[in-house]
PDB file of C-alpha atoms in Angstrom:
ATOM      1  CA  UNK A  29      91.353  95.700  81.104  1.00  0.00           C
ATOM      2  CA  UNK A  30      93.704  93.108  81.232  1.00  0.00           C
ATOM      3  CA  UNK A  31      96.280  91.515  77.987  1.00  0.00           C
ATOM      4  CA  UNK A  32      95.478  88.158  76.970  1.00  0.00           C
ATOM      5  CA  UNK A  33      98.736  87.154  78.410  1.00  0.00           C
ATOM      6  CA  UNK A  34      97.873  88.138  81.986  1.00  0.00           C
ATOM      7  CA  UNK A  35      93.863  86.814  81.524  1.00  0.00           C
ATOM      8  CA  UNK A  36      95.897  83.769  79.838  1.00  0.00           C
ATOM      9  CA  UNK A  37      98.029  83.374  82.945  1.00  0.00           C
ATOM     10  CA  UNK A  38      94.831  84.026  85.641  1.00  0.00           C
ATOM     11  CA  UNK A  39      92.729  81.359  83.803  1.00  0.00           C
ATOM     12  CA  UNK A  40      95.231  79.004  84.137  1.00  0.00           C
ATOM     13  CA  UNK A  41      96.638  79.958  87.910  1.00  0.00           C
ATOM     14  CA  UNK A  42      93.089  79.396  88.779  1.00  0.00           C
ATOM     15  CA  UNK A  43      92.853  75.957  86.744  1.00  0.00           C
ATOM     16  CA  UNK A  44      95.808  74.327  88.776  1.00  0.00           C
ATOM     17  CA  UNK A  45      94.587  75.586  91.960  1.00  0.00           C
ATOM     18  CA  UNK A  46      91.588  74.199  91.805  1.00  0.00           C
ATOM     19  CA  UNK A  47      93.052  70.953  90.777  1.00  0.00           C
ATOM     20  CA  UNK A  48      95.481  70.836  93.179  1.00  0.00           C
ATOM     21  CA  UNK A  49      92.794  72.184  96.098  1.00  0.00           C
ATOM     22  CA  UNK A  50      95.147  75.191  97.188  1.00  0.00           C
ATOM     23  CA  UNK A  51      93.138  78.677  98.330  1.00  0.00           C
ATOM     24  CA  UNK A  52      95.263  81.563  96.538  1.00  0.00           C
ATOM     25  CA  UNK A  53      95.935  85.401  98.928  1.00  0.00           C
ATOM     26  CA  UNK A  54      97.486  88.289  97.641  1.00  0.00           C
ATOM     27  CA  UNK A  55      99.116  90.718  99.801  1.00  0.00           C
ATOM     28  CA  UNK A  56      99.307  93.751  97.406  1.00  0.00           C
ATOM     29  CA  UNK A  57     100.985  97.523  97.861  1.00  0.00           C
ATOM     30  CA  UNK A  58     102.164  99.338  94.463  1.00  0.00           C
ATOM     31  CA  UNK A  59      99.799  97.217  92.223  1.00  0.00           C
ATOM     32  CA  UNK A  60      96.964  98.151  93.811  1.00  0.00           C
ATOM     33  CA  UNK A  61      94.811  95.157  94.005  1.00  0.00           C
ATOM     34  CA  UNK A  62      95.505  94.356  90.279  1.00  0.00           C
ATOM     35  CA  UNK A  63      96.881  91.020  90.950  1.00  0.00           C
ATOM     36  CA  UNK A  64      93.779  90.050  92.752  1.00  0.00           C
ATOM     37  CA  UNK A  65      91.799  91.653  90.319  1.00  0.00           C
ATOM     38  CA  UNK A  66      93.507  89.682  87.371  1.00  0.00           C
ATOM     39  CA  UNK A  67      92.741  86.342  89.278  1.00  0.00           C
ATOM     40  CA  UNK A  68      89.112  87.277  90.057  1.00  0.00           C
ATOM     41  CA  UNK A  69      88.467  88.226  86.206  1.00  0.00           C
ATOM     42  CA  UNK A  70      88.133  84.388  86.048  1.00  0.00           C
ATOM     43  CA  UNK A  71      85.057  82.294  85.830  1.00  0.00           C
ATOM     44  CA  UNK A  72      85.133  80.416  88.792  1.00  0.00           C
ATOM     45  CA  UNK A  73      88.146  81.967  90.835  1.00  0.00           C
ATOM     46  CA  UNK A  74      85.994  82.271  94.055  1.00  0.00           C
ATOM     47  CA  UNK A  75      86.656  78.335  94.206  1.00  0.00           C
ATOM     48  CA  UNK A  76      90.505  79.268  95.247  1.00  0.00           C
ATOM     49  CA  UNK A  77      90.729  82.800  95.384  1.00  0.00           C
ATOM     50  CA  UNK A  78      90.494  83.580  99.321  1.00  0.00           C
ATOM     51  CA  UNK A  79      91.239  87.014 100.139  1.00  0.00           C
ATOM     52  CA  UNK A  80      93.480  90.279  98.788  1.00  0.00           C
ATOM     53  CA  UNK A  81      94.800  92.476 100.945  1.00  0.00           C
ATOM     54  CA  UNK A  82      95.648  95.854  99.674  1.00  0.00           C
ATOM     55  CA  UNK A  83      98.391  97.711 101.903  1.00  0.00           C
ATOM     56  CA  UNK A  84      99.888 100.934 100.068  1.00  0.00           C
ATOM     57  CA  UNK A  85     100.196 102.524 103.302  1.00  0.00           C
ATOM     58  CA  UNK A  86     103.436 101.623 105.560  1.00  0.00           C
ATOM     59  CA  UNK A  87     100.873 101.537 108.350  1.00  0.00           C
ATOM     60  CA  UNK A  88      98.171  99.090 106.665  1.00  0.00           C
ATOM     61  CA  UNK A  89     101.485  96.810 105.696  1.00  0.00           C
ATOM     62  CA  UNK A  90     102.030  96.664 109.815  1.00  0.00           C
ATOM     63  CA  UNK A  91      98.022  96.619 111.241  1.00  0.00           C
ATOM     64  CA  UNK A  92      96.961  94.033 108.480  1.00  0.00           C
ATOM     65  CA  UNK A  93     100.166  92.018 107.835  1.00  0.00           C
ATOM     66  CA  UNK A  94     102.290  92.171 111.111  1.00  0.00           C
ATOM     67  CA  UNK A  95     105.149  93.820 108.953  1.00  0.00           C
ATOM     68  CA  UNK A  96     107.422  95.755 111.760  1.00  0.00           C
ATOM     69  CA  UNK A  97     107.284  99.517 111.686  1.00  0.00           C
ATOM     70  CA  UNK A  98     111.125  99.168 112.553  1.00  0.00           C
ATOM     71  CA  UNK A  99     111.988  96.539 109.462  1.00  0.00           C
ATOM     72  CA  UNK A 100     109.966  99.400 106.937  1.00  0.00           C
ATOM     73  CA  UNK A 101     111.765 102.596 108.647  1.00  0.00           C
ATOM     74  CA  UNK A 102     115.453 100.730 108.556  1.00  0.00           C
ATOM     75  CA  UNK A 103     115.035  99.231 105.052  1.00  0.00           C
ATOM     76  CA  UNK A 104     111.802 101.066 103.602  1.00  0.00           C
ATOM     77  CA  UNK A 105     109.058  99.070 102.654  1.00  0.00           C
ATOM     78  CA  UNK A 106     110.379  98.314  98.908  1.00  0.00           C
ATOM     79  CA  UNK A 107     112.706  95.863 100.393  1.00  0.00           C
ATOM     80  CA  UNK A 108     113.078  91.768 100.132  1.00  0.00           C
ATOM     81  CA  UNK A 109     112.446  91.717 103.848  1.00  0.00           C
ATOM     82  CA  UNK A 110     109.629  93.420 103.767  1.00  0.00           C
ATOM     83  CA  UNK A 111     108.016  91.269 100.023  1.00  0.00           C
ATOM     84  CA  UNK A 112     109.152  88.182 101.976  1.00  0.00           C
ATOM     85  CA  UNK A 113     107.276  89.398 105.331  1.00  0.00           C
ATOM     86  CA  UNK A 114     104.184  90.269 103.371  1.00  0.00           C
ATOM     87  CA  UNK A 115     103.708  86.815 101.740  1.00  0.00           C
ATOM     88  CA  UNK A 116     104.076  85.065 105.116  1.00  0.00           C
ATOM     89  CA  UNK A 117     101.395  87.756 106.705  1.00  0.00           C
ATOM     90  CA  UNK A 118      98.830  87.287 104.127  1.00  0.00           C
ATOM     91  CA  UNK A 119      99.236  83.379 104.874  1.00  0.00           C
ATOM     92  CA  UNK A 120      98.720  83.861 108.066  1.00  0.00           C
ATOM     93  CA  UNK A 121      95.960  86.261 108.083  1.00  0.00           C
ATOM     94  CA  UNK A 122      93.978  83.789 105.989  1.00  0.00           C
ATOM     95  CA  UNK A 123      93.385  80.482 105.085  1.00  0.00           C
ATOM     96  CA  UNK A 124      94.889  80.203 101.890  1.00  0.00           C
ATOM     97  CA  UNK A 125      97.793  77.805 101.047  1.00  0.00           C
ATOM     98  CA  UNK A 126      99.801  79.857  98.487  1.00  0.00           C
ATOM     99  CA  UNK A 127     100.177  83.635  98.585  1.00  0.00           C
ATOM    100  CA  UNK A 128     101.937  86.355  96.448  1.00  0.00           C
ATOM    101  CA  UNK A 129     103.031  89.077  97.832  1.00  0.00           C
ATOM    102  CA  UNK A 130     104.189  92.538  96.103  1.00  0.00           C
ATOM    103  CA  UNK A 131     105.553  96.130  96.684  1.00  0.00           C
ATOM    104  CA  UNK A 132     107.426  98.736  94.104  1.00  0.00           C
ATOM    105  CA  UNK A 133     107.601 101.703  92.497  1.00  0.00           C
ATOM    106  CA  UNK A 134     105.834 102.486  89.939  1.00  0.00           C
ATOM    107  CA  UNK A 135     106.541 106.020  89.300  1.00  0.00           C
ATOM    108  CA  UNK A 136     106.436 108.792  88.050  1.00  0.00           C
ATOM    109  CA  UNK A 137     108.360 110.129  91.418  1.00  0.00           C
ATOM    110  CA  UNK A 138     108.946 108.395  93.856  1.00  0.00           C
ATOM    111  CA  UNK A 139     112.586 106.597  93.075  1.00  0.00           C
ATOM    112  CA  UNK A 140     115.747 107.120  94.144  1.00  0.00           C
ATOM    113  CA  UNK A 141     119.444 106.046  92.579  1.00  0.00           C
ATOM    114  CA  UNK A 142     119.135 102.745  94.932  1.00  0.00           C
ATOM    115  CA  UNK A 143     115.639 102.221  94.061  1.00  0.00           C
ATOM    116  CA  UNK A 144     114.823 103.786  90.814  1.00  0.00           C
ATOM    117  CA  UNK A 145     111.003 103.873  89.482  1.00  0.00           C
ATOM    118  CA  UNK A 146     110.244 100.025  88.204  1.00  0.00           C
ATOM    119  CA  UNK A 147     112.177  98.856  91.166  1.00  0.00           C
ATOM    120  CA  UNK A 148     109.736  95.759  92.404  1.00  0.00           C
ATOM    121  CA  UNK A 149     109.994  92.767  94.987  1.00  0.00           C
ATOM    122  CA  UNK A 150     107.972  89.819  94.601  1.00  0.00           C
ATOM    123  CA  UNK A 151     107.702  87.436  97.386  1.00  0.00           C
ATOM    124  CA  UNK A 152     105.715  83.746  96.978  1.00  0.00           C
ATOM    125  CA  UNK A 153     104.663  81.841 100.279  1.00  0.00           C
ATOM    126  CA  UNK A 154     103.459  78.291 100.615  1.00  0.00           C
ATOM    127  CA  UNK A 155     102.198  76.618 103.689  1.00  0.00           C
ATOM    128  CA  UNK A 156     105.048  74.171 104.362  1.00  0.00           C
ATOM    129  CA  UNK A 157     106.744  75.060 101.211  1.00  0.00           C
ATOM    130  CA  UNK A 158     109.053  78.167 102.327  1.00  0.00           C
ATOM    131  CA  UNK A 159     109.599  81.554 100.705  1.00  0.00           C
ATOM    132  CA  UNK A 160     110.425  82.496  97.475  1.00  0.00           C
ATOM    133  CA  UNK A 161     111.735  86.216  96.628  1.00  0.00           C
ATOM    134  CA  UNK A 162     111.959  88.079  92.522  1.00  0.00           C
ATOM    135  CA  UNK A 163     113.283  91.739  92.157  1.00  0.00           C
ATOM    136  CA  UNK A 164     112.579  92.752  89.398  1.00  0.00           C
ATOM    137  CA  UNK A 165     113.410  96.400  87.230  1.00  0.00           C
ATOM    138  CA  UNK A 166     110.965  97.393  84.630  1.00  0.00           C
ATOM    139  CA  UNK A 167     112.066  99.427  82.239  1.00  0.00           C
ATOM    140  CA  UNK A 168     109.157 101.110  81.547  1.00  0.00           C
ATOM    141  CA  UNK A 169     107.803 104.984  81.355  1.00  0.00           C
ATOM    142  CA  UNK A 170     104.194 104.370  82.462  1.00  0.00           C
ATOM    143  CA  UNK A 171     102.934 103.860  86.312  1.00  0.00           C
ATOM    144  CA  UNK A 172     100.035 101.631  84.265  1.00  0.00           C
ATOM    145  CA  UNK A 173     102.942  98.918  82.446  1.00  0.00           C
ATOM    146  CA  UNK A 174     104.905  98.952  85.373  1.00  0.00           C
ATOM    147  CA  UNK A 175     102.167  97.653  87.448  1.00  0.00           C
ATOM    148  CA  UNK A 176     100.778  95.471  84.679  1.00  0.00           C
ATOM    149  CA  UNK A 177     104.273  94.238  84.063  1.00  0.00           C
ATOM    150  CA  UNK A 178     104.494  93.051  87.920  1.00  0.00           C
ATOM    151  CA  UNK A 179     101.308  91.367  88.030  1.00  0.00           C
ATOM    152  CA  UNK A 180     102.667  89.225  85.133  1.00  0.00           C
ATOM    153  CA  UNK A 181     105.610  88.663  87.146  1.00  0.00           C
ATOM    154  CA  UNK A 182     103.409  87.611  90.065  1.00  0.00           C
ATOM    155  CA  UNK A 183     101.112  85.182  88.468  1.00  0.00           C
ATOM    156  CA  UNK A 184     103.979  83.538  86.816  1.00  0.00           C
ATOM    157  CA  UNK A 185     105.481  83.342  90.364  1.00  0.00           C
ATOM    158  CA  UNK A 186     102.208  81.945  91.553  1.00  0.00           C
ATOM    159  CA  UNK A 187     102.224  79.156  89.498  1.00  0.00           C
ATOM    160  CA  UNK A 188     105.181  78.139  89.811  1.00  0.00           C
ATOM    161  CA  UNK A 189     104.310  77.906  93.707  1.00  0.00           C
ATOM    162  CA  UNK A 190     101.663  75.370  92.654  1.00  0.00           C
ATOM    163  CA  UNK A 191     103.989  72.353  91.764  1.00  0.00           C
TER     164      UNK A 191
END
Protein backbone atom coordinates (compact mmCIF):
# COMPACT_ATOMS: atom_id res chain seq x y z
CA UNK A 1 0.00 0.00 0.00
CA UNK A 2 2.63 2.10 0.98
CA UNK A 3 6.26 3.27 -1.30
CA UNK A 4 9.33 1.97 0.05
CA UNK A 5 10.20 5.47 0.90
CA UNK A 6 7.32 5.98 3.33
CA UNK A 7 7.66 2.00 4.78
CA UNK A 8 11.52 3.14 4.69
CA UNK A 9 10.75 6.21 6.77
CA UNK A 10 8.02 4.21 9.32
CA UNK A 11 10.64 1.45 9.97
CA UNK A 12 13.01 3.77 10.93
CA UNK A 13 10.61 6.48 12.95
CA UNK A 14 9.74 3.44 14.87
CA UNK A 15 13.55 2.31 15.33
CA UNK A 16 14.55 5.70 17.07
CA UNK A 17 11.56 5.75 19.13
CA UNK A 18 12.04 2.82 20.59
CA UNK A 19 15.58 3.65 21.28
CA UNK A 20 15.02 6.76 22.58
CA UNK A 21 11.74 5.36 24.77
CA UNK A 22 9.29 8.10 23.27
CA UNK A 23 5.35 6.83 22.68
CA UNK A 24 4.46 8.33 19.08
CA UNK A 25 0.24 10.02 18.56
CA UNK A 26 -1.07 11.17 15.49
CA UNK A 27 -3.78 13.59 15.35
CA UNK A 28 -4.96 13.09 11.70
CA UNK A 29 -7.86 15.02 9.45
CA UNK A 30 -7.28 15.02 5.46
CA UNK A 31 -4.96 11.90 5.56
CA UNK A 32 -7.25 9.87 6.99
CA UNK A 33 -5.44 7.77 9.42
CA UNK A 34 -2.67 7.05 6.81
CA UNK A 35 0.05 8.39 8.89
CA UNK A 36 -0.87 6.08 11.65
CA UNK A 37 -1.39 3.46 9.36
CA UNK A 38 2.18 3.90 7.76
CA UNK A 39 3.72 3.67 11.36
CA UNK A 40 1.66 0.61 12.37
CA UNK A 41 2.73 -1.30 9.00
CA UNK A 42 5.87 -1.88 11.17
CA UNK A 43 6.94 -4.94 13.01
CA UNK A 44 6.94 -3.93 16.36
CA UNK A 45 5.35 -0.31 16.27
CA UNK A 46 2.89 -1.16 19.16
CA UNK A 47 6.19 -0.71 21.36
CA UNK A 48 5.83 3.31 20.63
CA UNK A 49 2.93 3.76 18.65
CA UNK A 50 0.18 4.98 21.32
CA UNK A 51 -2.87 6.15 19.79
CA UNK A 52 -4.28 7.95 16.29
CA UNK A 53 -6.87 10.06 16.35
CA UNK A 54 -8.76 10.59 13.21
CA UNK A 55 -10.76 14.04 13.16
CA UNK A 56 -12.07 14.97 9.49
CA UNK A 57 -14.98 16.49 11.01
CA UNK A 58 -14.63 20.26 12.43
CA UNK A 59 -16.64 18.85 15.32
CA UNK A 60 -14.43 15.60 16.12
CA UNK A 61 -11.25 18.22 15.81
CA UNK A 62 -13.14 20.18 18.95
CA UNK A 63 -14.84 16.94 21.13
CA UNK A 64 -11.54 14.83 20.75
CA UNK A 65 -8.77 17.49 20.57
CA UNK A 66 -10.08 20.64 22.47
CA UNK A 67 -9.60 22.63 19.10
CA UNK A 68 -12.09 25.86 19.58
CA UNK A 69 -15.16 25.91 17.40
CA UNK A 70 -14.38 29.78 17.27
CA UNK A 71 -10.40 29.35 16.16
CA UNK A 72 -11.92 26.73 13.08
CA UNK A 73 -14.98 29.19 12.10
CA UNK A 74 -12.50 32.49 12.14
CA UNK A 75 -9.55 30.78 10.39
CA UNK A 76 -11.09 27.35 9.06
CA UNK A 77 -9.64 24.34 10.18
CA UNK A 78 -6.74 24.21 7.36
CA UNK A 79 -4.94 26.77 9.32
CA UNK A 80 -1.37 26.80 11.37
CA UNK A 81 -3.42 27.52 14.45
CA UNK A 82 -5.47 24.96 14.14
CA UNK A 83 -2.15 22.01 12.89
CA UNK A 84 -0.37 23.59 15.88
CA UNK A 85 -3.58 23.09 18.28
CA UNK A 86 -4.03 19.56 17.06
CA UNK A 87 -0.47 18.35 17.90
CA UNK A 88 -0.71 19.79 21.43
CA UNK A 89 -4.40 18.00 21.82
CA UNK A 90 -3.30 14.67 20.75
CA UNK A 91 -0.40 15.09 23.47
CA UNK A 92 -2.59 15.77 25.81
CA UNK A 93 -5.23 13.33 25.16
CA UNK A 94 -2.61 10.60 25.47
CA UNK A 95 0.42 9.55 26.82
CA UNK A 96 2.68 9.80 24.11
CA UNK A 97 5.79 12.08 24.08
CA UNK A 98 5.95 13.17 20.39
CA UNK A 99 2.90 13.76 18.20
CA UNK A 100 2.23 14.80 14.52
CA UNK A 101 -0.45 16.46 13.75
CA UNK A 102 -2.08 17.12 10.12
CA UNK A 103 -4.99 18.80 8.15
CA UNK A 104 -5.31 19.77 4.16
CA UNK A 105 -6.85 19.53 1.17
CA UNK A 106 -6.59 17.02 -0.81
CA UNK A 107 -8.97 17.65 -3.52
CA UNK A 108 -10.61 17.26 -6.05
CA UNK A 109 -12.98 20.33 -4.71
CA UNK A 110 -12.69 21.64 -1.97
CA UNK A 111 -9.92 24.66 -2.49
CA UNK A 112 -10.13 28.02 -2.79
CA UNK A 113 -7.53 30.86 -4.35
CA UNK A 114 -6.13 31.22 -0.55
CA UNK A 115 -6.11 27.62 -0.01
CA UNK A 116 -5.90 25.79 -3.22
CA UNK A 117 -6.21 21.76 -3.31
CA UNK A 118 -2.59 20.39 -1.89
CA UNK A 119 -2.70 23.18 0.58
CA UNK A 120 -1.42 21.17 3.95
CA UNK A 121 -0.26 22.16 7.61
CA UNK A 122 1.85 19.97 9.53
CA UNK A 123 2.28 20.57 13.13
CA UNK A 124 5.01 18.37 15.45
CA UNK A 125 4.59 18.45 19.38
CA UNK A 126 7.02 17.25 21.99
CA UNK A 127 6.47 17.07 25.66
CA UNK A 128 8.82 19.83 26.85
CA UNK A 129 10.15 20.35 23.45
CA UNK A 130 7.60 23.07 21.93
CA UNK A 131 5.82 23.19 18.59
CA UNK A 132 6.94 22.87 15.32
CA UNK A 133 4.66 24.00 12.19
CA UNK A 134 5.34 22.86 7.87
CA UNK A 135 2.86 24.17 5.14
CA UNK A 136 3.30 22.59 2.60
CA UNK A 137 1.66 22.80 -1.39
CA UNK A 138 1.60 19.65 -3.34
CA UNK A 139 1.46 19.95 -6.65
CA UNK A 140 -0.27 17.08 -7.40
CA UNK A 141 -3.67 15.96 -9.42
CA UNK A 142 -4.63 12.95 -7.27
CA UNK A 143 -6.53 13.11 -3.66
CA UNK A 144 -4.36 9.55 -3.21
CA UNK A 145 -0.48 11.47 -3.82
CA UNK A 146 -1.55 14.34 -2.08
CA UNK A 147 -2.24 12.45 0.99
CA UNK A 148 0.64 10.05 0.45
CA UNK A 149 2.83 13.03 -0.23
CA UNK A 150 1.84 14.54 3.39
CA UNK A 151 2.38 11.51 5.27
CA UNK A 152 5.97 11.63 3.90
CA UNK A 153 6.10 15.06 5.02
CA UNK A 154 4.90 13.98 8.46
CA UNK A 155 7.15 11.14 9.22
CA UNK A 156 10.06 13.14 8.13
CA UNK A 157 8.74 15.79 10.61
CA UNK A 158 8.45 13.07 13.18
CA UNK A 159 11.81 12.21 13.19
CA UNK A 160 13.20 15.02 13.24
CA UNK A 161 11.15 15.58 16.63
CA UNK A 162 13.12 12.59 17.96
CA UNK A 163 16.62 14.28 18.39
Amino acid sequence: MFSLEIVTLARLLVDEARERSLRIVTAESCTGGLVAGAICQVAGASDVFERGFVTYSNRAKQELLGIPGDLIADLGAVSEPVARMMAEGALENSNAHVAVAITGVAGPGGGTPMKPVGTVHIATARSNHGLQHRLEFFELNERIDIQLAAVQSALEMLRDRMT
